PDB file of C-alpha atoms in Angstrom:
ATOM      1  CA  UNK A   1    -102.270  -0.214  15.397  1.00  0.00           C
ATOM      2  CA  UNK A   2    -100.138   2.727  14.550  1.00  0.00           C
ATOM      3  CA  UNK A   3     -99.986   6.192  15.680  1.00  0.00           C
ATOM      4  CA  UNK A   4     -99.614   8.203  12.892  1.00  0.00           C
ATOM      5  CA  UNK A   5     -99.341   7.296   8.901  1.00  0.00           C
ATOM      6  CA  UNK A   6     -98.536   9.672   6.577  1.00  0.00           C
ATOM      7  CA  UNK A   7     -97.979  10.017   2.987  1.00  0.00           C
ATOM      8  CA  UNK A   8     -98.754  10.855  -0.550  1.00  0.00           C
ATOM      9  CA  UNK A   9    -100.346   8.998  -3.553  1.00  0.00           C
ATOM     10  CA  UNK A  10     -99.115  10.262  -7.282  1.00  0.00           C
ATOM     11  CA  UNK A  11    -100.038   7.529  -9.878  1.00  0.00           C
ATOM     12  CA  UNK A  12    -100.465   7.868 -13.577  1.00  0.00           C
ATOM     13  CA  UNK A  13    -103.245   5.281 -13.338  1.00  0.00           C
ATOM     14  CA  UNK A  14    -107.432   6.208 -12.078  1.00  0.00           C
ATOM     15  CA  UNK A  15    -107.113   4.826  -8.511  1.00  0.00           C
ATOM     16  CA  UNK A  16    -110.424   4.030  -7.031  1.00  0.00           C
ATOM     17  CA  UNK A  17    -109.773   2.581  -3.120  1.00  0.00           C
ATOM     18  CA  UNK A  18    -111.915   0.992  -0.206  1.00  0.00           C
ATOM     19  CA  UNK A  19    -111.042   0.005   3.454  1.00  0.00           C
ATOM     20  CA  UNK A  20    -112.093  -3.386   3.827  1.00  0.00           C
ATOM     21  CA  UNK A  21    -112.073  -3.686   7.629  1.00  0.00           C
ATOM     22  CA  UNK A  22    -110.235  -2.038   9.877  1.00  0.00           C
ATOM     23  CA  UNK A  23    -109.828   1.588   9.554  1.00  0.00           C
ATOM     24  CA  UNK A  24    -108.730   5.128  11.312  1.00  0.00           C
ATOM     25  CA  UNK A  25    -109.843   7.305  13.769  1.00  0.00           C
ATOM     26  CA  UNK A  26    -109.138  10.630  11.630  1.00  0.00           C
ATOM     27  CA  UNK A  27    -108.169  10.751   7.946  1.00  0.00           C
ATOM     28  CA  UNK A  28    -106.735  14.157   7.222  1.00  0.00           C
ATOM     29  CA  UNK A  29    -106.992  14.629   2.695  1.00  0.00           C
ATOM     30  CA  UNK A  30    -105.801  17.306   0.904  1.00  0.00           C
ATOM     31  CA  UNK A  31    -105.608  16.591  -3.120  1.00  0.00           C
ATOM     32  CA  UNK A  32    -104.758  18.804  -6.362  1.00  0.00           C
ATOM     33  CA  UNK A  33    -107.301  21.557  -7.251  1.00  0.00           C
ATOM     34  CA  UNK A  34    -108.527  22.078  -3.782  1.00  0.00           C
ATOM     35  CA  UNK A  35    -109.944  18.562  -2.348  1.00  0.00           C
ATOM     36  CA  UNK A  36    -110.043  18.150   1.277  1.00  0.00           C
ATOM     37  CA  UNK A  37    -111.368  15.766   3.767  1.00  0.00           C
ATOM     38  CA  UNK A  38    -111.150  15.300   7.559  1.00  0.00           C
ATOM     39  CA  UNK A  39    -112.904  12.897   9.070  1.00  0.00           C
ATOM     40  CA  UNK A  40    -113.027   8.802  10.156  1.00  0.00           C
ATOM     41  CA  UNK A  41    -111.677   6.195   7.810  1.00  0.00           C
ATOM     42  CA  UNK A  42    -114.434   3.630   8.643  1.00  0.00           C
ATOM     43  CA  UNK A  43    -115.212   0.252   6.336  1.00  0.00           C
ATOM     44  CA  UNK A  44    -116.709   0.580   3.224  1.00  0.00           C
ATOM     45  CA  UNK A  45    -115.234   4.049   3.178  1.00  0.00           C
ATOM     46  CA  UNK A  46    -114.187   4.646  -0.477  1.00  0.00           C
ATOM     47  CA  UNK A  47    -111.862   7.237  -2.407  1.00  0.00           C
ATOM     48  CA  UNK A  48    -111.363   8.029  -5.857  1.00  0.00           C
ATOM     49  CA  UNK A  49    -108.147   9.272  -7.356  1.00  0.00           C
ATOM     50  CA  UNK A  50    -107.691  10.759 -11.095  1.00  0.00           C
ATOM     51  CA  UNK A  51    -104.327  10.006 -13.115  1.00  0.00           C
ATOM     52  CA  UNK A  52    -101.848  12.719 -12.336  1.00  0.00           C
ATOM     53  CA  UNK A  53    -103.684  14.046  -9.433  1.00  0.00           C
ATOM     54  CA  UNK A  54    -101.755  13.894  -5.930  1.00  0.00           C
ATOM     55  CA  UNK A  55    -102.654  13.291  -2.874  1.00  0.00           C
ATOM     56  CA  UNK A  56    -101.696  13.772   0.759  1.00  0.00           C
ATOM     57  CA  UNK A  57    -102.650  12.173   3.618  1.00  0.00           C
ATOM     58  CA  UNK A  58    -101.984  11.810   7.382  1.00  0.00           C
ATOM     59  CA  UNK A  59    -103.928   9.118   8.955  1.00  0.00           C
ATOM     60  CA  UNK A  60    -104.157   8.597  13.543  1.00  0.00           C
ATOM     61  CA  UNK A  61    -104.785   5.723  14.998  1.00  0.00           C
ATOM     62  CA  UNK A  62    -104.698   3.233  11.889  1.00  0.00           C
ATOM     63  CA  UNK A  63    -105.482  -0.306  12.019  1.00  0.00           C
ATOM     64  CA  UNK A  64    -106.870  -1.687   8.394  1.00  0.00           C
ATOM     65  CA  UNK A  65    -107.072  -3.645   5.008  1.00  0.00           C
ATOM     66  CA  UNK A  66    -107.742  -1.774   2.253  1.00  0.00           C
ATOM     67  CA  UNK A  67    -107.765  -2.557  -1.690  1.00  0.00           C
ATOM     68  CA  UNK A  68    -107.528  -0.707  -4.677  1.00  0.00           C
ATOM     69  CA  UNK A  69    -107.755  -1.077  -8.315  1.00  0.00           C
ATOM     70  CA  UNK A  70    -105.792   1.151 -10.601  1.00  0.00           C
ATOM     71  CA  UNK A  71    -106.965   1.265 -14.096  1.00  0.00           C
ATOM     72  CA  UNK A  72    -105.274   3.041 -16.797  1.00  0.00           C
ATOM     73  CA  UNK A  73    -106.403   5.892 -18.696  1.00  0.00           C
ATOM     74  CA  UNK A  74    -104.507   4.631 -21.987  1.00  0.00           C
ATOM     75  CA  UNK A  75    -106.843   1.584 -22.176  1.00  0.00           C
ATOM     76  CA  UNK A  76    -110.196   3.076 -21.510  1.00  0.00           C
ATOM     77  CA  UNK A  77    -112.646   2.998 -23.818  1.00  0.00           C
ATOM     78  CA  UNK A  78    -114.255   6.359 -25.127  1.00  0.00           C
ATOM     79  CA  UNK A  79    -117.003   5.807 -23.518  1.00  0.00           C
ATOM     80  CA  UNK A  80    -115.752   4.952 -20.174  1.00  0.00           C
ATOM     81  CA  UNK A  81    -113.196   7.937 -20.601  1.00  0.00           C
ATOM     82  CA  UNK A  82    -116.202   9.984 -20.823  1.00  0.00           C
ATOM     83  CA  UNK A  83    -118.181   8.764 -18.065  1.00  0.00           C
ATOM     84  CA  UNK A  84    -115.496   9.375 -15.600  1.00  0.00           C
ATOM     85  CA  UNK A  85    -114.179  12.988 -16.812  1.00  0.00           C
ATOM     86  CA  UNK A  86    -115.882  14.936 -14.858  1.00  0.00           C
ATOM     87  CA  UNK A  87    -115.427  12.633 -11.717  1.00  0.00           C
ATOM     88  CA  UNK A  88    -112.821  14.572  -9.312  1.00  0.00           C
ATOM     89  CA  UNK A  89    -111.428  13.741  -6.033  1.00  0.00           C
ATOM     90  CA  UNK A  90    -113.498  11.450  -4.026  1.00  0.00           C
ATOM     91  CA  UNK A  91    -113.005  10.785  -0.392  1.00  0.00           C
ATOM     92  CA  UNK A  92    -114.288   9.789   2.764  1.00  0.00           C
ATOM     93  CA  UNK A  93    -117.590   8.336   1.042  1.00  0.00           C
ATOM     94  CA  UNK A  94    -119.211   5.269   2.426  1.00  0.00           C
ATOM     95  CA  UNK A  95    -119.994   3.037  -0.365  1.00  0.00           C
ATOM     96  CA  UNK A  96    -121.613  -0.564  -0.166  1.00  0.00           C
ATOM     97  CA  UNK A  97    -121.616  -1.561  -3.524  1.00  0.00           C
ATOM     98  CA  UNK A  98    -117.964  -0.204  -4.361  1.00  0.00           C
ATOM     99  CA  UNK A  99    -116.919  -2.125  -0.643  1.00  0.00           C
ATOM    100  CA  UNK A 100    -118.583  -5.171  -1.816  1.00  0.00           C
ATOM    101  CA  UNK A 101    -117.550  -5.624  -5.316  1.00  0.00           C
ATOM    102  CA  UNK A 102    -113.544  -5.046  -4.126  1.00  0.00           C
ATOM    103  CA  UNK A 103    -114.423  -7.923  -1.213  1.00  0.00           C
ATOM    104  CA  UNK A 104    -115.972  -9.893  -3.578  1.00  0.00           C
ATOM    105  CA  UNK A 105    -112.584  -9.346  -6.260  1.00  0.00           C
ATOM    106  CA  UNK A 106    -110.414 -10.378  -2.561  1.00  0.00           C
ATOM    107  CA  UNK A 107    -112.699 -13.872  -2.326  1.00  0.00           C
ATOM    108  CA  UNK A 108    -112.406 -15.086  -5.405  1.00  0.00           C
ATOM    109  CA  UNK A 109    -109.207 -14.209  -5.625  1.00  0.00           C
ATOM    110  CA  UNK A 110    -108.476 -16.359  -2.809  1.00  0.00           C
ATOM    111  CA  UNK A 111    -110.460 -19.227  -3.549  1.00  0.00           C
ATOM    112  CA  UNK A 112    -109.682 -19.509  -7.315  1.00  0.00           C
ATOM    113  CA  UNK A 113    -105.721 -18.648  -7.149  1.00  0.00           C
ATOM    114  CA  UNK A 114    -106.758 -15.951  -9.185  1.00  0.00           C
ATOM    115  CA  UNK A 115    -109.433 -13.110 -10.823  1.00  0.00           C
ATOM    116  CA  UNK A 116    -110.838 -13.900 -14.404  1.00  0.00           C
ATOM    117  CA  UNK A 117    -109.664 -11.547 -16.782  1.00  0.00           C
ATOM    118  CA  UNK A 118    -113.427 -11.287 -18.744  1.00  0.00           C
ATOM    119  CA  UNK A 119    -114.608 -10.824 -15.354  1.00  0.00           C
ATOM    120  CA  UNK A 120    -112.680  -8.429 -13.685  1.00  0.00           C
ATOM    121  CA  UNK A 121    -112.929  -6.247 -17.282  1.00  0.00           C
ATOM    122  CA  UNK A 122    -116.698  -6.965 -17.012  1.00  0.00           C
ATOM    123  CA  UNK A 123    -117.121  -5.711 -13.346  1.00  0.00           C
ATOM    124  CA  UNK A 124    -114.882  -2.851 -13.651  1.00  0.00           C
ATOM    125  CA  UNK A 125    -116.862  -1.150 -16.644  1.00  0.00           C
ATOM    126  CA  UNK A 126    -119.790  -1.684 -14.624  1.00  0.00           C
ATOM    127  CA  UNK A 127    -118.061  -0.134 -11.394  1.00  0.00           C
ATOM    128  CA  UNK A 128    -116.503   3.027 -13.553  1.00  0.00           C
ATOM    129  CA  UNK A 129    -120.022   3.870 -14.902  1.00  0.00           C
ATOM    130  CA  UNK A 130    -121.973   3.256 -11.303  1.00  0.00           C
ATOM    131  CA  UNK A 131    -119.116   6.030  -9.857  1.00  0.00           C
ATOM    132  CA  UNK A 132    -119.512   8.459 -12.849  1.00  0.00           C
ATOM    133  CA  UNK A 133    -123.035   8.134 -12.589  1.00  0.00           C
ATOM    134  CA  UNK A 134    -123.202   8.321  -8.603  1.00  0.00           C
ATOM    135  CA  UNK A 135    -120.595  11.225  -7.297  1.00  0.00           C
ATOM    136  CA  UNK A 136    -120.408  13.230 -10.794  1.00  0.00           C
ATOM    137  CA  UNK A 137    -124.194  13.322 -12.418  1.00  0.00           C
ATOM    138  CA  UNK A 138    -122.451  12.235 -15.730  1.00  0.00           C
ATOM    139  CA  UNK A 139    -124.848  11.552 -17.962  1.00  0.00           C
ATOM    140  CA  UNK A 140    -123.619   8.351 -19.947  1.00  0.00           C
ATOM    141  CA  UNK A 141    -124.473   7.457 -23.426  1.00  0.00           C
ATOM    142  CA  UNK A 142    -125.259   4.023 -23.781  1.00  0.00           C
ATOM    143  CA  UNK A 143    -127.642   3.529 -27.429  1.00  0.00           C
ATOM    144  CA  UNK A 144    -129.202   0.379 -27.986  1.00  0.00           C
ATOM    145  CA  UNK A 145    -127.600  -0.955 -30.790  1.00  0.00           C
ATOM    146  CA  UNK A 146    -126.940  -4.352 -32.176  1.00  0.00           C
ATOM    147  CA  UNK A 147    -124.496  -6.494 -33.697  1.00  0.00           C
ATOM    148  CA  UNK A 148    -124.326  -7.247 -37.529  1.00  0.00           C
ATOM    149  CA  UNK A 149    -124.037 -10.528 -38.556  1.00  0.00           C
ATOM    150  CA  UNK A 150    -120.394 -10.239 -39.475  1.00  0.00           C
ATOM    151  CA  UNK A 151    -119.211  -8.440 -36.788  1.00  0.00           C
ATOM    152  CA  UNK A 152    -120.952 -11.141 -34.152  1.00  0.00           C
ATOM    153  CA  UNK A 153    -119.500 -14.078 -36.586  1.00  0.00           C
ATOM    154  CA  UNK A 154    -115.825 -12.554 -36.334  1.00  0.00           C
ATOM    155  CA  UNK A 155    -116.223 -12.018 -32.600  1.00  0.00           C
ATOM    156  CA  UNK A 156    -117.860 -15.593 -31.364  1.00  0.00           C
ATOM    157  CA  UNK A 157    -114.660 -17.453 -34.080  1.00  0.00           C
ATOM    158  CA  UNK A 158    -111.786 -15.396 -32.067  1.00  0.00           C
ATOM    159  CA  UNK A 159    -113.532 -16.548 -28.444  1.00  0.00           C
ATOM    160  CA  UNK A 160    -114.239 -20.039 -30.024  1.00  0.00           C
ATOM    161  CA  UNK A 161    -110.483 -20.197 -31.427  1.00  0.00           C
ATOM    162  CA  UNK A 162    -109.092 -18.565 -28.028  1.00  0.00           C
ATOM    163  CA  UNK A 163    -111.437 -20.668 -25.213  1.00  0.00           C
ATOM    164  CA  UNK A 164    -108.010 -22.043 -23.431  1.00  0.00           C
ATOM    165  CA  UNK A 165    -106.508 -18.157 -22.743  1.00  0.00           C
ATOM    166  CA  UNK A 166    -107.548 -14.992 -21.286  1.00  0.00           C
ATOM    167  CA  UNK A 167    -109.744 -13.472 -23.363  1.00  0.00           C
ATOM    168  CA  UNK A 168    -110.443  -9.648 -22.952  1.00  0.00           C
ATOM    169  CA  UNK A 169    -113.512  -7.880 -23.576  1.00  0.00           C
ATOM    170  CA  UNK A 170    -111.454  -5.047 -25.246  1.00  0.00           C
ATOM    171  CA  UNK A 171    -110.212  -7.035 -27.553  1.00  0.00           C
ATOM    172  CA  UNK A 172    -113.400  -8.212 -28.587  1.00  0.00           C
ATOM    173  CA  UNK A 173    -114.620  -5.176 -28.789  1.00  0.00           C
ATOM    174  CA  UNK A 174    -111.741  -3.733 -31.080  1.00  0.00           C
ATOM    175  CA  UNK A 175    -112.376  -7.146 -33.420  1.00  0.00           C
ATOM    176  CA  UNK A 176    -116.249  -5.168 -33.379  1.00  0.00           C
ATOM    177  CA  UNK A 177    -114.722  -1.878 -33.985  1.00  0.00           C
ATOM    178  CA  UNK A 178    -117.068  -0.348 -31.315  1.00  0.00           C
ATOM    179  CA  UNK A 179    -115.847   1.318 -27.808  1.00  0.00           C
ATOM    180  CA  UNK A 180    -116.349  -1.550 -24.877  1.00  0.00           C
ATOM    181  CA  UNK A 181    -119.275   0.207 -23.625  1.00  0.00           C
ATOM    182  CA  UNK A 182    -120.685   0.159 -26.504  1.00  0.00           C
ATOM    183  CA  UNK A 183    -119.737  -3.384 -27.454  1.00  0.00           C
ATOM    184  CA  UNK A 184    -120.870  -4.926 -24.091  1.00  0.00           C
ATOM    185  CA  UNK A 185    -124.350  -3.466 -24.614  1.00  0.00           C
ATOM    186  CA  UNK A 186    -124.530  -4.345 -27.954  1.00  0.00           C
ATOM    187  CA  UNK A 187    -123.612  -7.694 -27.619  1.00  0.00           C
ATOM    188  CA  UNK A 188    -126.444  -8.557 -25.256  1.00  0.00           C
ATOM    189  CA  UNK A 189    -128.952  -7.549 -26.951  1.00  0.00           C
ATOM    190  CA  UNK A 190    -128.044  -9.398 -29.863  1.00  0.00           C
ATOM    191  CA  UNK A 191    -127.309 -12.864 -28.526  1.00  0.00           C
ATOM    192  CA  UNK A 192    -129.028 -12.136 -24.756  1.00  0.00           C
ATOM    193  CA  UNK A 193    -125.894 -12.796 -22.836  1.00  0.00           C
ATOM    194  CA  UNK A 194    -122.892 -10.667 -21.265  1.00  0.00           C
ATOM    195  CA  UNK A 195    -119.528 -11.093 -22.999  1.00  0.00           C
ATOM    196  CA  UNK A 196    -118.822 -12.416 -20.050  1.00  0.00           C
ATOM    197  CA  UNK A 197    -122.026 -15.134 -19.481  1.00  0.00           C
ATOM    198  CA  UNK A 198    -120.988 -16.267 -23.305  1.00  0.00           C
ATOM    199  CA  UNK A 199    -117.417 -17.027 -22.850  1.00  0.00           C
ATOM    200  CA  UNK A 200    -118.095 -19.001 -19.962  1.00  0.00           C
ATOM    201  CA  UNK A 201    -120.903 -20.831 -21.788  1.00  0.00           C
ATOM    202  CA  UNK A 202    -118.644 -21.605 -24.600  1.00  0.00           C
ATOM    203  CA  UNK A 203    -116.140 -22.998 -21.789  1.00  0.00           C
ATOM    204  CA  UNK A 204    -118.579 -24.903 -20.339  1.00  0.00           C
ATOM    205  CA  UNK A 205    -119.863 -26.747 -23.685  1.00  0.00           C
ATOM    206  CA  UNK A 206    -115.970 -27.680 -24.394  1.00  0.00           C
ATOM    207  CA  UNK A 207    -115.325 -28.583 -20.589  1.00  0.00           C
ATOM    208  CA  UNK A 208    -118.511 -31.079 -20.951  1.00  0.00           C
ATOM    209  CA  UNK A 209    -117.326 -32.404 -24.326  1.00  0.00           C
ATOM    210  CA  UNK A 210    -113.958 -33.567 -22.774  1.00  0.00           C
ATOM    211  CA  UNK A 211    -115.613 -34.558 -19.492  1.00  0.00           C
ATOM    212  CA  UNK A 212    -117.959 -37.230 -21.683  1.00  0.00           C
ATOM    213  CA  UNK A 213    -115.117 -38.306 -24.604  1.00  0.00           C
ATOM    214  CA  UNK A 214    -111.462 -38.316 -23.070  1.00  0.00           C
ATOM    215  CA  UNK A 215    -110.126 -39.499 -19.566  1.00  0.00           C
ATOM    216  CA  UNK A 216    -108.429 -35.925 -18.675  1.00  0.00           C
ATOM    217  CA  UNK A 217    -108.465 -35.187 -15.215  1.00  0.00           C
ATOM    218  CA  UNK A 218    -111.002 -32.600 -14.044  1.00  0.00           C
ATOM    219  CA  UNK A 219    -107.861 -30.119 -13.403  1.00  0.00           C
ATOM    220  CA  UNK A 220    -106.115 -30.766 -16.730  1.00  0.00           C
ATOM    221  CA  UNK A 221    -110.271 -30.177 -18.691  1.00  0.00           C
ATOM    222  CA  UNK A 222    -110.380 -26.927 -16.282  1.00  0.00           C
ATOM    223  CA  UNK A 223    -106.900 -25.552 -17.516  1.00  0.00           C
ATOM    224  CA  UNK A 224    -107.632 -26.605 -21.573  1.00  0.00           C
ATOM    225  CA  UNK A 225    -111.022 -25.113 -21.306  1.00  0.00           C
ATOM    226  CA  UNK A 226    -110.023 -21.717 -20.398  1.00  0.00           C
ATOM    227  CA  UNK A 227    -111.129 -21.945 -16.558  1.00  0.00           C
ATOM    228  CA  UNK A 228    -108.719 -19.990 -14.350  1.00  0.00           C
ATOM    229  CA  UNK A 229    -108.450 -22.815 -11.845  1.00  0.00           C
ATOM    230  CA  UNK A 230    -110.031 -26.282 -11.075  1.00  0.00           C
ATOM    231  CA  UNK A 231    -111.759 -24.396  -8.359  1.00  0.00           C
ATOM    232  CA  UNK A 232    -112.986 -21.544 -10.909  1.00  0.00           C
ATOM    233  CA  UNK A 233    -114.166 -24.563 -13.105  1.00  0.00           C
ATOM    234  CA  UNK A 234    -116.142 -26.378 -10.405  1.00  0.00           C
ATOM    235  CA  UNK A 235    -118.131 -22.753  -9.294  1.00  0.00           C
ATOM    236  CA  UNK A 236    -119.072 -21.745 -13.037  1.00  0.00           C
ATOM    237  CA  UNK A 237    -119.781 -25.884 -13.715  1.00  0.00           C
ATOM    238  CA  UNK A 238    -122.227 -26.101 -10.702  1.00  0.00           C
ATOM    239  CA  UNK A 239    -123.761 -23.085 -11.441  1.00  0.00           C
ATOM    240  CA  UNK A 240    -125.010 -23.265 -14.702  1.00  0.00           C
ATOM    241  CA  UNK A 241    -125.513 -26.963 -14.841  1.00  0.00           C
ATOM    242  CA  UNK A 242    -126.394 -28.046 -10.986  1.00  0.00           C
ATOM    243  CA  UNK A 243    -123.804 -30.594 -10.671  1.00  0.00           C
ATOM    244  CA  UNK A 244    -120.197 -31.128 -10.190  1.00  0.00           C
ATOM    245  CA  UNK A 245    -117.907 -31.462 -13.096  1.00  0.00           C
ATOM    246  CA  UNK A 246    -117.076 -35.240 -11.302  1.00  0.00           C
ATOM    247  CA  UNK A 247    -121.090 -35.981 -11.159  1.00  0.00           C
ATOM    248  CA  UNK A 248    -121.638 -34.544 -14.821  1.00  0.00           C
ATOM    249  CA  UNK A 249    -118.972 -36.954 -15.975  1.00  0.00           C
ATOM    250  CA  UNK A 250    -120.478 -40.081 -14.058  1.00  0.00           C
ATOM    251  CA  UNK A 251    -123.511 -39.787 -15.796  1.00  0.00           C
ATOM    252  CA  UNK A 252    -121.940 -41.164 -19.192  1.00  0.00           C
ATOM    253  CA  UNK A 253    -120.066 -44.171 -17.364  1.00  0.00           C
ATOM    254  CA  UNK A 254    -123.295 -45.763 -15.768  1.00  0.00           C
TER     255      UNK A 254
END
């Protein structure tokens, strides 16, 4: 518990934050262009900072976790860019779903060693367009649009080709020439899958190839296959398939 915090925030990246537990009897906000709050800094409370925009703050009686993800404005799509322009200052809002999605980003991270970089790119689109949408009326254009044949063929041989790194959904995007936004959407409705549910499928059908034909350890088929961790490997495995990577490969050694 301390008394008194105090401080300013001045980043050239979009900062959205939550307090994850914990929190402040009074939160005292004054930002660029006239933003203000007063008020308690409870959990699930939420703020949202633009690029270049400062903040000042004086918190009493703090005790808390918080998290924040800072995204920059460089490598926004058009789209997302936008979605989020008219978005000001945010503070003092309590949100579940932006409190939830930043826990959820703090699990994984702890159980996995890590965060998926399809995922996090993935969850973050989706998060930028919910706040846009939520605390700034933005209207977003999304059109329903699908993939040509070539442009799906050059995308699915660069994730095939690329299974054992990080792959990005920007840079899939860019190998579509379409913004992310509109990449993401029109990827689904072309092949009925995320980016993000197609990568891992692709994973999965090399993970289960190496689990029936070579003796690799389940760590070392987790690591080729792309997985972030063996832990990582075993969630996604049992999830789409209903057993463990260790049970799937028993099955062929009966």
């Amino acid at each position: 518990m301390t008394s008194i915090v105090e401080g300013r925030i001045l980043s050239p990246n979009h900062l959205i934050m939550a307090t994850l537990s914990g929190g402040a009897d009074r939160h005292e906000i004054s930002a660029d262009g006239g933003h203000r709050y007063d008020g308690p800094d409870l959990p699930s409370t939420i703020s949202f900072l633009p690029a270049g925009c400062e903040r000042r703050l004086r918190l009493h009686n703090v005790e808390w976790r918080w998290a924040a993800i800072a995204l920059d404005p460089a490598k926004l799509s058009a789209t997302v860019r936008a979605s989020i322009e008219a978005l000001g200052p945010l503070s003092g809002s309590e949100d579940s779903f932006v409190w939830n999605m930043l826990a959820e980003f703090e699990r994984l991270d702890a159980l996995e060693g890590g965060l998926d970089a399809t995922y996090c790119d993935t969850m973050t689109l989706a998060l930028l367009l919910y706040l846009a949408r939520r605390y700034a009326g933005a209207r977003v254009k999304d059109p329903s649009i699908r993939l040509p044949a070539w442009r799906l063929r050059r995308v699915t041989e660069f994730i095939d080709a690329h299974l054992g790194a990080p792959i990005r959904v920007a840079e899939l995007a860019d190998l579509a020439q379409l913004s992310e936004g509109h990449f993401h959407r029109a990827f689904r409705e072309t092949t009925g899958r995320t980016p993000l549910e197609f990568v891992n499928a692709r994973r999965l059908a090399m993970a289960k190839q190496l689990l029936a034909r070579t003796e690799l350890s389940v760590a070392q088929i987790a690591l080729r296959a792309g997985f972030l961790s063996p832990a990582h490997f075993a969630r996604i495995f049992r999830s789409m398939t209903g057993q463990s990577p260790s049970q799937y490969r028993r099955s062929f050694h009966l």
